Amino acid sequence: MAKLGLNVDHVATVRQARGGVEPDPVTAAAMGELAGAEGITIHLREDRRHIQDRDLEILRRTVKTKLNLEMAATQEMVRIALRTKPEQVTLVPEKRQELTTEGGLDVILNLKSITDAVKRLRDNGIVVSLFVDPDQEQIKAASKSGADYIEIHTGAFAAAPDWQTQKRELDEIDAAIKLATKVGMGVNAGHGINYVNIKPLAAIGGIEEYNIGHSIMARAILVGMDRAVKDMVELIKYA
Ligand code: PXP
């Protein structure tokens, strides 16, 4: 059955807005797990705009399900991952000016450096996932890199202005899942998934883990973390 990987970056964003100590993403992660999240996802960005090294260190020791570290394939980040050993690393592209991750990795263009990073991580027992657009050529390159999973970038699907566009994007995602499965890779998905668009997405099947942050934290502010996580887990499990 598909799983929720709860992204707690946005809790850290609120904390950093005041440069203080609350709210703590570590507390949010623990509450999320108690409510049914089966993974905790954090993105340690080069500029440390939300998640801090301290969060990674503590979460490494406290997460009871699975810690998924999103990071750029840089020397610094690979070193940090090899030291802290999250269960999974998701390699993502990173631009300093972006508000959030804006597109999938260009695995074709960066095949050599990505393959090197994948090897170093996998040699140390870390499962590796590549965040890619639902693009057949990128998925073929992801397979060549030796990564275990792709995480399909669902941003274009989530931003579709009408149902015809959404259906087209969903077809691309479906084709991406089929190709990844055929080449022996597991499939995760993330970016812009909310309580409405999860329904058609989950209905196509084949996605193991949904990494969701913004919509859940937005709801948690209003109704509480427990309810926000439980509502999403229910939609994922019973779609
Ligand atoms: N997956 C990846 C690779 C991401 O970069 C993000 C955004 O941090 C997410 C999932 C979660 O996206 P959202 O916050 O829109 O749910």
PDB file of C-alpha atoms and ligand atoms in Angstrom:
ATOM      1  CA  MET A   1       0.000   0.000   0.000  1.00  0.00           C
ATOM      2  CA  ALA A   2       1.226   3.494  -0.792  1.00  0.00           C
ATOM      3  CA  LYS A   3       2.820   5.544   1.970  1.00  0.00           C
ATOM      4  CA  LEU A   4       2.943   9.162   3.059  1.00  0.00           C
ATOM      5  CA  GLY A   5       6.393  10.717   3.407  1.00  0.00           C
ATOM      6  CA  LEU A   6       5.730  13.859   5.434  1.00  0.00           C
ATOM      7  CA  ASN A   7       7.887  16.816   4.413  1.00  0.00           C
ATOM      8  CA  VAL A   8       8.498  19.045   7.470  1.00  0.00           C
ATOM      9  CA  ASP A   9      10.520  21.799   5.725  1.00  0.00           C
ATOM     10  CA  HIS A  10       7.676  24.278   6.083  1.00  0.00           C
ATOM     11  CA  VAL A  11       7.729  23.994   9.868  1.00  0.00           C
ATOM     12  CA  ALA A  12      11.376  25.013   9.736  1.00  0.00           C
ATOM     13  CA  THR A  13      10.460  27.907   7.422  1.00  0.00           C
ATOM     14  CA  VAL A  14       8.123  29.313  10.092  1.00  0.00           C
ATOM     15  CA  ARG A  15      10.825  28.895  12.737  1.00  0.00           C
ATOM     16  CA  GLN A  16      13.460  30.616  10.591  1.00  0.00           C
ATOM     17  CA  ALA A  17      11.090  33.547   9.985  1.00  0.00           C
ATOM     18  CA  ARG A  18      11.912  34.621  13.558  1.00  0.00           C
ATOM     19  CA  GLY A  19      15.291  32.955  13.838  1.00  0.00           C
ATOM     20  CA  GLY A  20      14.154  31.260  17.047  1.00  0.00           C
ATOM     21  CA  VAL A  21      13.524  27.719  18.219  1.00  0.00           C
ATOM     22  CA  GLU A  22       9.844  27.163  17.442  1.00  0.00           C
ATOM     23  CA  PRO A  23       7.987  25.536  15.848  1.00  0.00           C
ATOM     24  CA  ASP A  24      10.397  22.620  15.811  1.00  0.00           C
ATOM     25  CA  PRO A  25      10.373  20.305  12.748  1.00  0.00           C
ATOM     26  CA  VAL A  26      11.556  17.535  15.067  1.00  0.00           C
ATOM     27  CA  THR A  27       8.317  17.773  17.076  1.00  0.00           C
ATOM     28  CA  ALA A  28       6.290  17.967  13.848  1.00  0.00           C
ATOM     29  CA  ALA A  29       7.990  14.825  12.543  1.00  0.00           C
ATOM     30  CA  ALA A  30       7.220  12.891  15.744  1.00  0.00           C
ATOM     31  CA  MET A  31       3.580  14.010  15.672  1.00  0.00           C
ATOM     32  CA  GLY A  32       3.363  13.141  11.977  1.00  0.00           C
ATOM     33  CA  GLU A  33       4.636   9.626  12.596  1.00  0.00           C
ATOM     34  CA  LEU A  34       2.146   9.136  15.451  1.00  0.00           C
ATOM     35  CA  ALA A  35      -0.635  10.194  13.055  1.00  0.00           C
ATOM     36  CA  GLY A  36       0.385   7.655  10.404  1.00  0.00           C
ATOM     37  CA  ALA A  37       3.163   9.118   8.227  1.00  0.00           C
ATOM     38  CA  GLU A  38       5.484   6.299   7.204  1.00  0.00           C
ATOM     39  CA  GLY A  39       8.432   8.497   6.336  1.00  0.00           C
ATOM     40  CA  ILE A  40       9.847  11.930   7.156  1.00  0.00           C
ATOM     41  CA  THR A  41      11.331  14.043   4.380  1.00  0.00           C
ATOM     42  CA  ILE A  42      13.607  17.062   4.786  1.00  0.00           C
ATOM     43  CA  HIS A  43      15.500  19.135   2.238  1.00  0.00           C
ATOM     44  CA  LEU A  44      18.843  20.390   3.518  1.00  0.00           C
ATOM     45  CA  ARG A  45      19.462  23.260   1.135  1.00  0.00           C
ATOM     46  CA  GLU A  46      22.861  24.693   0.425  1.00  0.00           C
ATOM     47  CA  ASP A  47      21.699  28.080   1.811  1.00  0.00           C
ATOM     48  CA  ARG A  48      20.090  26.454   4.910  1.00  0.00           C
ATOM     49  CA  ARG A  49      16.992  28.565   4.416  1.00  0.00           C
ATOM     50  CA  HIS A  50      14.736  26.206   6.382  1.00  0.00           C
ATOM     51  CA  ILE A  51      16.102  22.859   7.583  1.00  0.00           C
ATOM     52  CA  GLN A  52      19.339  23.234   9.583  1.00  0.00           C
ATOM     53  CA  ASP A  53      22.157  20.738  10.155  1.00  0.00           C
ATOM     54  CA  ARG A  54      20.904  20.407  13.742  1.00  0.00           C
ATOM     55  CA  ASP A  55      17.503  19.218  12.479  1.00  0.00           C
ATOM     56  CA  LEU A  56      19.105  16.508  10.364  1.00  0.00           C
ATOM     57  CA  GLU A  57      21.297  15.341  13.270  1.00  0.00           C
ATOM     58  CA  ILE A  58      18.359  15.081  15.696  1.00  0.00           C
ATOM     59  CA  LEU A  59      15.909  13.602  13.176  1.00  0.00           C
ATOM     60  CA  ARG A  60      18.497  10.979  12.265  1.00  0.00           C
ATOM     61  CA  ARG A  61      18.297   9.789  15.869  1.00  0.00           C
ATOM     62  CA  THR A  62      14.564  10.232  16.464  1.00  0.00           C
ATOM     63  CA  VAL A  63      12.721   9.277  13.256  1.00  0.00           C
ATOM     64  CA  LYS A  64      11.171   5.858  13.776  1.00  0.00           C
ATOM     65  CA  THR A  65       9.945   5.208  10.225  1.00  0.00           C
ATOM     66  CA  LYS A  66      12.280   6.275   7.427  1.00  0.00           C
ATOM     67  CA  LEU A  67      14.302   9.447   6.952  1.00  0.00           C
ATOM     68  CA  ASN A  68      14.433  10.717   3.373  1.00  0.00           C
ATOM     69  CA  LEU A  69      17.019  13.463   2.844  1.00  0.00           C
ATOM     70  CA  GLU A  70      16.494  15.646  -0.220  1.00  0.00           C
ATOM     71  CA  MET A  71      19.711  17.296  -1.328  1.00  0.00           C
ATOM     72  CA  ALA A  72      21.731  18.538  -4.286  1.00  0.00           C
ATOM     73  CA  ALA A  73      24.378  16.155  -5.630  1.00  0.00           C
ATOM     74  CA  THR A  74      27.247  18.300  -4.323  1.00  0.00           C
ATOM     75  CA  GLN A  75      30.416  17.126  -2.564  1.00  0.00           C
ATOM     76  CA  GLU A  76      29.336  18.838   0.670  1.00  0.00           C
ATOM     77  CA  MET A  77      25.905  17.186   0.689  1.00  0.00           C
ATOM     78  CA  VAL A  78      27.214  13.733  -0.197  1.00  0.00           C
ATOM     79  CA  ARG A  79      29.678  14.040   2.707  1.00  0.00           C
ATOM     80  CA  ILE A  80      26.852  14.998   5.081  1.00  0.00           C
ATOM     81  CA  ALA A  81      24.689  12.097   3.868  1.00  0.00           C
ATOM     82  CA  LEU A  82      27.517   9.586   4.279  1.00  0.00           C
ATOM     83  CA  ARG A  83      28.055  10.797   7.845  1.00  0.00           C
ATOM     84  CA  THR A  84      24.400  10.905   8.933  1.00  0.00           C
ATOM     85  CA  LYS A  85      23.184   7.888   6.918  1.00  0.00           C
ATOM     86  CA  PRO A  86      19.498   8.594   6.211  1.00  0.00           C
ATOM     87  CA  GLU A  87      17.670   5.521   4.918  1.00  0.00           C
ATOM     88  CA  GLN A  88      17.057   7.313   1.625  1.00  0.00           C
ATOM     89  CA  VAL A  89      18.522  10.242  -0.273  1.00  0.00           C
ATOM     90  CA  THR A  90      16.529  12.000  -2.986  1.00  0.00           C
ATOM     91  CA  LEU A  91      18.781  13.978  -5.299  1.00  0.00           C
ATOM     92  CA  VAL A  92      17.172  17.246  -6.426  1.00  0.00           C
ATOM     93  CA  PRO A  93      18.322  20.215  -8.520  1.00  0.00           C
ATOM     94  CA  GLU A  94      18.852  23.386  -6.535  1.00  0.00           C
ATOM     95  CA  LYS A  95      18.893  27.026  -7.518  1.00  0.00           C
ATOM     96  CA  ARG A  96      19.488  29.716  -4.926  1.00  0.00           C
ATOM     97  CA  GLN A  97      16.878  32.126  -6.267  1.00  0.00           C
ATOM     98  CA  GLU A  98      13.992  29.680  -6.492  1.00  0.00           C
ATOM     99  CA  LEU A  99      11.130  29.755  -3.954  1.00  0.00           C
ATOM    100  CA  THR A 100      10.906  25.977  -4.071  1.00  0.00           C
ATOM    101  CA  THR A 101      12.331  23.211  -6.283  1.00  0.00           C
ATOM    102  CA  GLU A 102      11.231  24.265  -9.764  1.00  0.00           C
ATOM    103  CA  GLY A 103      11.875  21.274 -11.959  1.00  0.00           C
ATOM    104  CA  GLY A 104      13.294  17.786 -12.073  1.00  0.00           C
ATOM    105  CA  LEU A 105      16.969  16.902 -12.372  1.00  0.00           C
ATOM    106  CA  ASP A 106      18.556  16.964 -15.803  1.00  0.00           C
ATOM    107  CA  VAL A 107      19.949  13.443 -15.455  1.00  0.00           C
ATOM    108  CA  ILE A 108      20.885  13.293 -19.152  1.00  0.00           C
ATOM    109  CA  LEU A 109      23.115  16.374 -18.923  1.00  0.00           C
ATOM    110  CA  ASN A 110      24.589  15.503 -15.516  1.00  0.00           C
ATOM    111  CA  LEU A 111      24.749  11.729 -15.871  1.00  0.00           C
ATOM    112  CA  LYS A 112      28.402  11.438 -14.830  1.00  0.00           C
ATOM    113  CA  SER A 113      28.186  13.477 -11.605  1.00  0.00           C
ATOM    114  CA  ILE A 114      24.822  11.949 -10.661  1.00  0.00           C
ATOM    115  CA  THR A 115      26.109   8.412 -11.298  1.00  0.00           C
ATOM    116  CA  ASP A 116      29.138   9.134  -9.081  1.00  0.00           C
ATOM    117  CA  ALA A 117      26.942  10.452  -6.255  1.00  0.00           C
ATOM    118  CA  VAL A 118      24.516   7.505  -6.593  1.00  0.00           C
ATOM    119  CA  LYS A 119      27.389   5.034  -6.358  1.00  0.00           C
ATOM    120  CA  ARG A 120      28.950   6.637  -3.276  1.00  0.00           C
ATOM    121  CA  LEU A 121      25.597   6.718  -1.488  1.00  0.00           C
ATOM    122  CA  ARG A 122      24.518   3.200  -2.481  1.00  0.00           C
ATOM    123  CA  ASP A 123      27.928   1.753  -1.543  1.00  0.00           C
ATOM    124  CA  ASN A 124      27.164   3.024   1.959  1.00  0.00           C
ATOM    125  CA  GLY A 125      23.766   1.351   2.183  1.00  0.00           C
ATOM    126  CA  ILE A 126      21.647   4.398   1.324  1.00  0.00           C
ATOM    127  CA  VAL A 127      18.695   3.958  -1.040  1.00  0.00           C
ATOM    128  CA  VAL A 128      18.855   6.609  -3.771  1.00  0.00           C
ATOM    129  CA  SER A 129      15.975   8.296  -5.548  1.00  0.00           C
ATOM    130  CA  LEU A 130      16.210  10.868  -8.363  1.00  0.00           C
ATOM    131  CA  PHE A 131      13.659  13.683  -8.610  1.00  0.00           C
ATOM    132  CA  VAL A 132      12.735  13.841 -12.306  1.00  0.00           C
ATOM    133  CA  ASP A 133      10.006  15.220 -14.521  1.00  0.00           C
ATOM    134  CA  PRO A 134       7.727  12.556 -16.035  1.00  0.00           C
ATOM    135  CA  ASP A 135       9.943  12.464 -19.125  1.00  0.00           C
ATOM    136  CA  GLN A 136      10.817   9.151 -20.758  1.00  0.00           C
ATOM    137  CA  GLU A 137      14.396  10.136 -21.702  1.00  0.00           C
ATOM    138  CA  GLN A 138      15.162  11.379 -18.184  1.00  0.00           C
ATOM    139  CA  ILE A 139      13.860   8.131 -16.725  1.00  0.00           C
ATOM    140  CA  LYS A 140      16.065   6.087 -19.064  1.00  0.00           C
ATOM    141  CA  ALA A 141      19.049   8.154 -17.887  1.00  0.00           C
ATOM    142  CA  ALA A 142      17.969   7.709 -14.243  1.00  0.00           C
ATOM    143  CA  SER A 143      18.019   3.967 -14.800  1.00  0.00           C
ATOM    144  CA  LYS A 144      21.556   4.196 -16.243  1.00  0.00           C
ATOM    145  CA  SER A 145      22.733   6.077 -13.143  1.00  0.00           C
ATOM    146  CA  GLY A 146      22.079   3.038 -10.942  1.00  0.00           C
ATOM    147  CA  ALA A 147      19.527   4.813  -8.708  1.00  0.00           C
ATOM    148  CA  ASP A 148      16.894   2.674  -6.981  1.00  0.00           C
ATOM    149  CA  TYR A 149      13.919   5.011  -7.351  1.00  0.00           C
ATOM    150  CA  ILE A 150      12.635   7.969  -9.266  1.00  0.00           C
ATOM    151  CA  GLU A 151      10.517  10.585  -7.568  1.00  0.00           C
ATOM    152  CA  ILE A 152       8.196  11.956 -10.230  1.00  0.00           C
ATOM    153  CA  HIS A 153       7.922  15.739 -10.133  1.00  0.00           C
ATOM    154  CA  THR A 154       4.156  16.278  -9.972  1.00  0.00           C
ATOM    155  CA  GLY A 155       4.393  20.091 -10.117  1.00  0.00           C
ATOM    156  CA  ALA A 156       3.036  20.471 -13.665  1.00  0.00           C
ATOM    157  CA  PHE A 157       0.139  18.126 -12.871  1.00  0.00           C
ATOM    158  CA  ALA A 158      -0.629  20.032  -9.654  1.00  0.00           C
ATOM    159  CA  ALA A 159      -0.515  23.404 -11.438  1.00  0.00           C
ATOM    160  CA  ALA A 160      -2.744  22.336 -14.367  1.00  0.00           C
ATOM    161  CA  PRO A 161      -5.292  25.128 -14.954  1.00  0.00           C
ATOM    162  CA  ASP A 162      -8.073  22.874 -16.294  1.00  0.00           C
ATOM    163  CA  TRP A 163      -9.049  19.211 -16.304  1.00  0.00           C
ATOM    164  CA  GLN A 164      -7.877  18.557 -19.892  1.00  0.00           C
ATOM    165  CA  THR A 165      -4.369  19.728 -19.011  1.00  0.00           C
ATOM    166  CA  GLN A 166      -4.511  17.769 -15.772  1.00  0.00           C
ATOM    167  CA  LYS A 167      -5.504  14.627 -17.686  1.00  0.00           C
ATOM    168  CA  ARG A 168      -2.595  15.123 -20.114  1.00  0.00           C
ATOM    169  CA  GLU A 169      -0.159  15.516 -17.227  1.00  0.00           C
ATOM    170  CA  LEU A 170      -1.632  12.470 -15.523  1.00  0.00           C
ATOM    171  CA  ASP A 171      -1.091  10.428 -18.697  1.00  0.00           C
ATOM    172  CA  GLU A 172       2.581  11.522 -18.715  1.00  0.00           C
ATOM    173  CA  ILE A 173       2.901  10.445 -15.086  1.00  0.00           C
ATOM    174  CA  ASP A 174       1.248   7.109 -15.852  1.00  0.00           C
ATOM    175  CA  ALA A 175       3.667   6.502 -18.754  1.00  0.00           C
ATOM    176  CA  ALA A 176       6.593   7.466 -16.489  1.00  0.00           C
ATOM    177  CA  ILE A 177       5.477   4.968 -13.831  1.00  0.00           C
ATOM    178  CA  LYS A 178       5.177   2.218 -16.452  1.00  0.00           C
ATOM    179  CA  LEU A 179       8.656   2.864 -17.869  1.00  0.00           C
ATOM    180  CA  ALA A 180      10.324   3.104 -14.439  1.00  0.00           C
ATOM    181  CA  THR A 181       8.638  -0.128 -13.356  1.00  0.00           C
ATOM    182  CA  LYS A 182       9.733  -1.824 -16.592  1.00  0.00           C
ATOM    183  CA  VAL A 183      13.377  -0.889 -16.003  1.00  0.00           C
ATOM    184  CA  GLY A 184      13.168  -2.145 -12.412  1.00  0.00           C
ATOM    185  CA  MET A 185      12.981   1.153 -10.530  1.00  0.00           C
ATOM    186  CA  GLY A 186      10.598   2.016  -7.695  1.00  0.00           C
ATOM    187  CA  VAL A 187       8.409   5.113  -8.023  1.00  0.00           C
ATOM    188  CA  ASN A 188       7.753   7.928  -5.555  1.00  0.00           C
ATOM    189  CA  ALA A 189       6.020  11.221  -6.335  1.00  0.00           C
ATOM    190  CA  GLY A 190       5.961  14.718  -4.942  1.00  0.00           C
ATOM    191  CA  HIS A 191       5.478  18.449  -5.315  1.00  0.00           C
ATOM    192  CA  GLY A 192       2.225  20.354  -5.126  1.00  0.00           C
ATOM    193  CA  ILE A 193       0.137  17.350  -4.078  1.00  0.00           C
ATOM    194  CA  ASN A 194      -2.924  18.356  -2.048  1.00  0.00           C
ATOM    195  CA  TYR A 195      -6.133  16.868  -0.626  1.00  0.00           C
ATOM    196  CA  VAL A 196      -7.936  17.242  -3.972  1.00  0.00           C
ATOM    197  CA  ASN A 197      -5.391  16.256  -6.608  1.00  0.00           C
ATOM    198  CA  ILE A 198      -4.192  13.226  -4.624  1.00  0.00           C
ATOM    199  CA  LYS A 199      -7.397  11.426  -5.660  1.00  0.00           C
ATOM    200  CA  PRO A 200      -6.800  11.103  -9.442  1.00  0.00           C
ATOM    201  CA  LEU A 201      -3.071  10.653  -8.828  1.00  0.00           C
ATOM    202  CA  ALA A 202      -3.473   7.809  -6.344  1.00  0.00           C
ATOM    203  CA  ALA A 203      -6.101   6.183  -8.558  1.00  0.00           C
ATOM    204  CA  ILE A 204      -3.566   5.424 -11.328  1.00  0.00           C
ATOM    205  CA  GLY A 205      -1.564   3.177  -8.967  1.00  0.00           C
ATOM    206  CA  GLY A 206       2.115   2.244  -9.032  1.00  0.00           C
ATOM    207  CA  ILE A 207       3.379   5.026  -6.723  1.00  0.00           C
ATOM    208  CA  GLU A 208       4.985   3.739  -3.536  1.00  0.00           C
ATOM    209  CA  GLU A 209       5.471   6.944  -1.590  1.00  0.00           C
ATOM    210  CA  TYR A 210       4.046  10.445  -1.784  1.00  0.00           C
ATOM    211  CA  ASN A 211       6.279  13.179  -0.407  1.00  0.00           C
ATOM    212  CA  ILE A 212       3.949  15.948   0.685  1.00  0.00           C
ATOM    213  CA  GLY A 213       4.661  19.087   2.678  1.00  0.00           C
ATOM    214  CA  HIS A 214       2.934  22.351   1.901  1.00  0.00           C
ATOM    215  CA  SER A 215      -0.714  21.272   1.728  1.00  0.00           C
ATOM    216  CA  ILE A 216      -0.458  19.246   4.930  1.00  0.00           C
ATOM    217  CA  MET A 217       1.267  22.027   6.900  1.00  0.00           C
ATOM    218  CA  ALA A 218      -1.233  24.565   5.548  1.00  0.00           C
ATOM    219  CA  ARG A 219      -4.062  22.398   6.882  1.00  0.00           C
ATOM    220  CA  ALA A 220      -2.215  21.634  10.131  1.00  0.00           C
ATOM    221  CA  ILE A 221      -2.079  25.349  10.969  1.00  0.00           C
ATOM    222  CA  LEU A 222      -5.876  25.367  10.972  1.00  0.00           C
ATOM    223  CA  VAL A 223      -6.909  21.939  12.240  1.00  0.00           C
ATOM    224  CA  GLY A 224      -3.774  20.513  13.885  1.00  0.00           C
ATOM    225  CA  MET A 225      -1.043  18.155  12.735  1.00  0.00           C
ATOM    226  CA  ASP A 226      -2.764  14.956  13.815  1.00  0.00           C
ATOM    227  CA  ARG A 227      -5.920  15.610  11.811  1.00  0.00           C
ATOM    228  CA  ALA A 228      -4.060  16.999   8.777  1.00  0.00           C
ATOM    229  CA  VAL A 229      -1.809  13.939   8.518  1.00  0.00           C
ATOM    230  CA  LYS A 230      -4.612  11.445   9.181  1.00  0.00           C
ATOM    231  CA  ASP A 231      -6.794  13.023   6.468  1.00  0.00           C
ATOM    232  CA  MET A 232      -4.010  12.640   3.886  1.00  0.00           C
ATOM    233  CA  VAL A 233      -3.071   9.111   4.953  1.00  0.00           C
ATOM    234  CA  GLU A 234      -6.691   8.092   4.514  1.00  0.00           C
ATOM    235  CA  LEU A 235      -6.828   9.549   0.989  1.00  0.00           C
ATOM    236  CA  ILE A 236      -3.585   7.804   0.015  1.00  0.00           C
ATOM    237  CA  LYS A 237      -4.579   4.425   1.422  1.00  0.00           C
ATOM    238  CA  TYR A 238      -8.165   4.313   0.226  1.00  0.00           C
ATOM    239  CA  ALA A 239      -7.984   6.115  -3.128  1.00  0.00           C
TER     240      ALA A 239
HETATM  241  N1  PXP B   1       9.469  16.328  -3.265  1.00  0.00           N
HETATM  242  C1  PXP B   1      10.491  17.163  -3.574  1.00  0.00           C
HETATM  243  C2  PXP B   1      11.670  16.606  -4.288  1.00  0.00           C
HETATM  244  C3  PXP B   1      10.441  18.536  -3.221  1.00  0.00           C
HETATM  245  O1  PXP B   1      11.480  19.339  -3.525  1.00  0.00           O
HETATM  246  C4  PXP B   1       9.325  19.012  -2.506  1.00  0.00           C
HETATM  247  C5  PXP B   1       9.278  20.445  -2.097  1.00  0.00           C
HETATM  248  O2  PXP B   1      10.169  20.659  -1.057  1.00  0.00           O
HETATM  249  C6  PXP B   1       8.299  18.109  -2.185  1.00  0.00           C
HETATM  250  C7  PXP B   1       8.387  16.777  -2.596  1.00  0.00           C
HETATM  251  C8  PXP B   1       7.081  18.535  -1.419  1.00  0.00           C
HETATM  252  O3  PXP B   1       6.360  19.470  -2.131  1.00  0.00           O
HETATM  253  P1  PXP B   1       5.143  20.236  -1.470  1.00  0.00           P
HETATM  254  O4  PXP B   1       5.672  21.022  -0.312  1.00  0.00           O
HETATM  255  O5  PXP B   1       4.610  21.069  -2.578  1.00  0.00           O
HETATM  256  O6  PXP B   1       4.166  19.180  -0.996  1.00  0.00           O
END
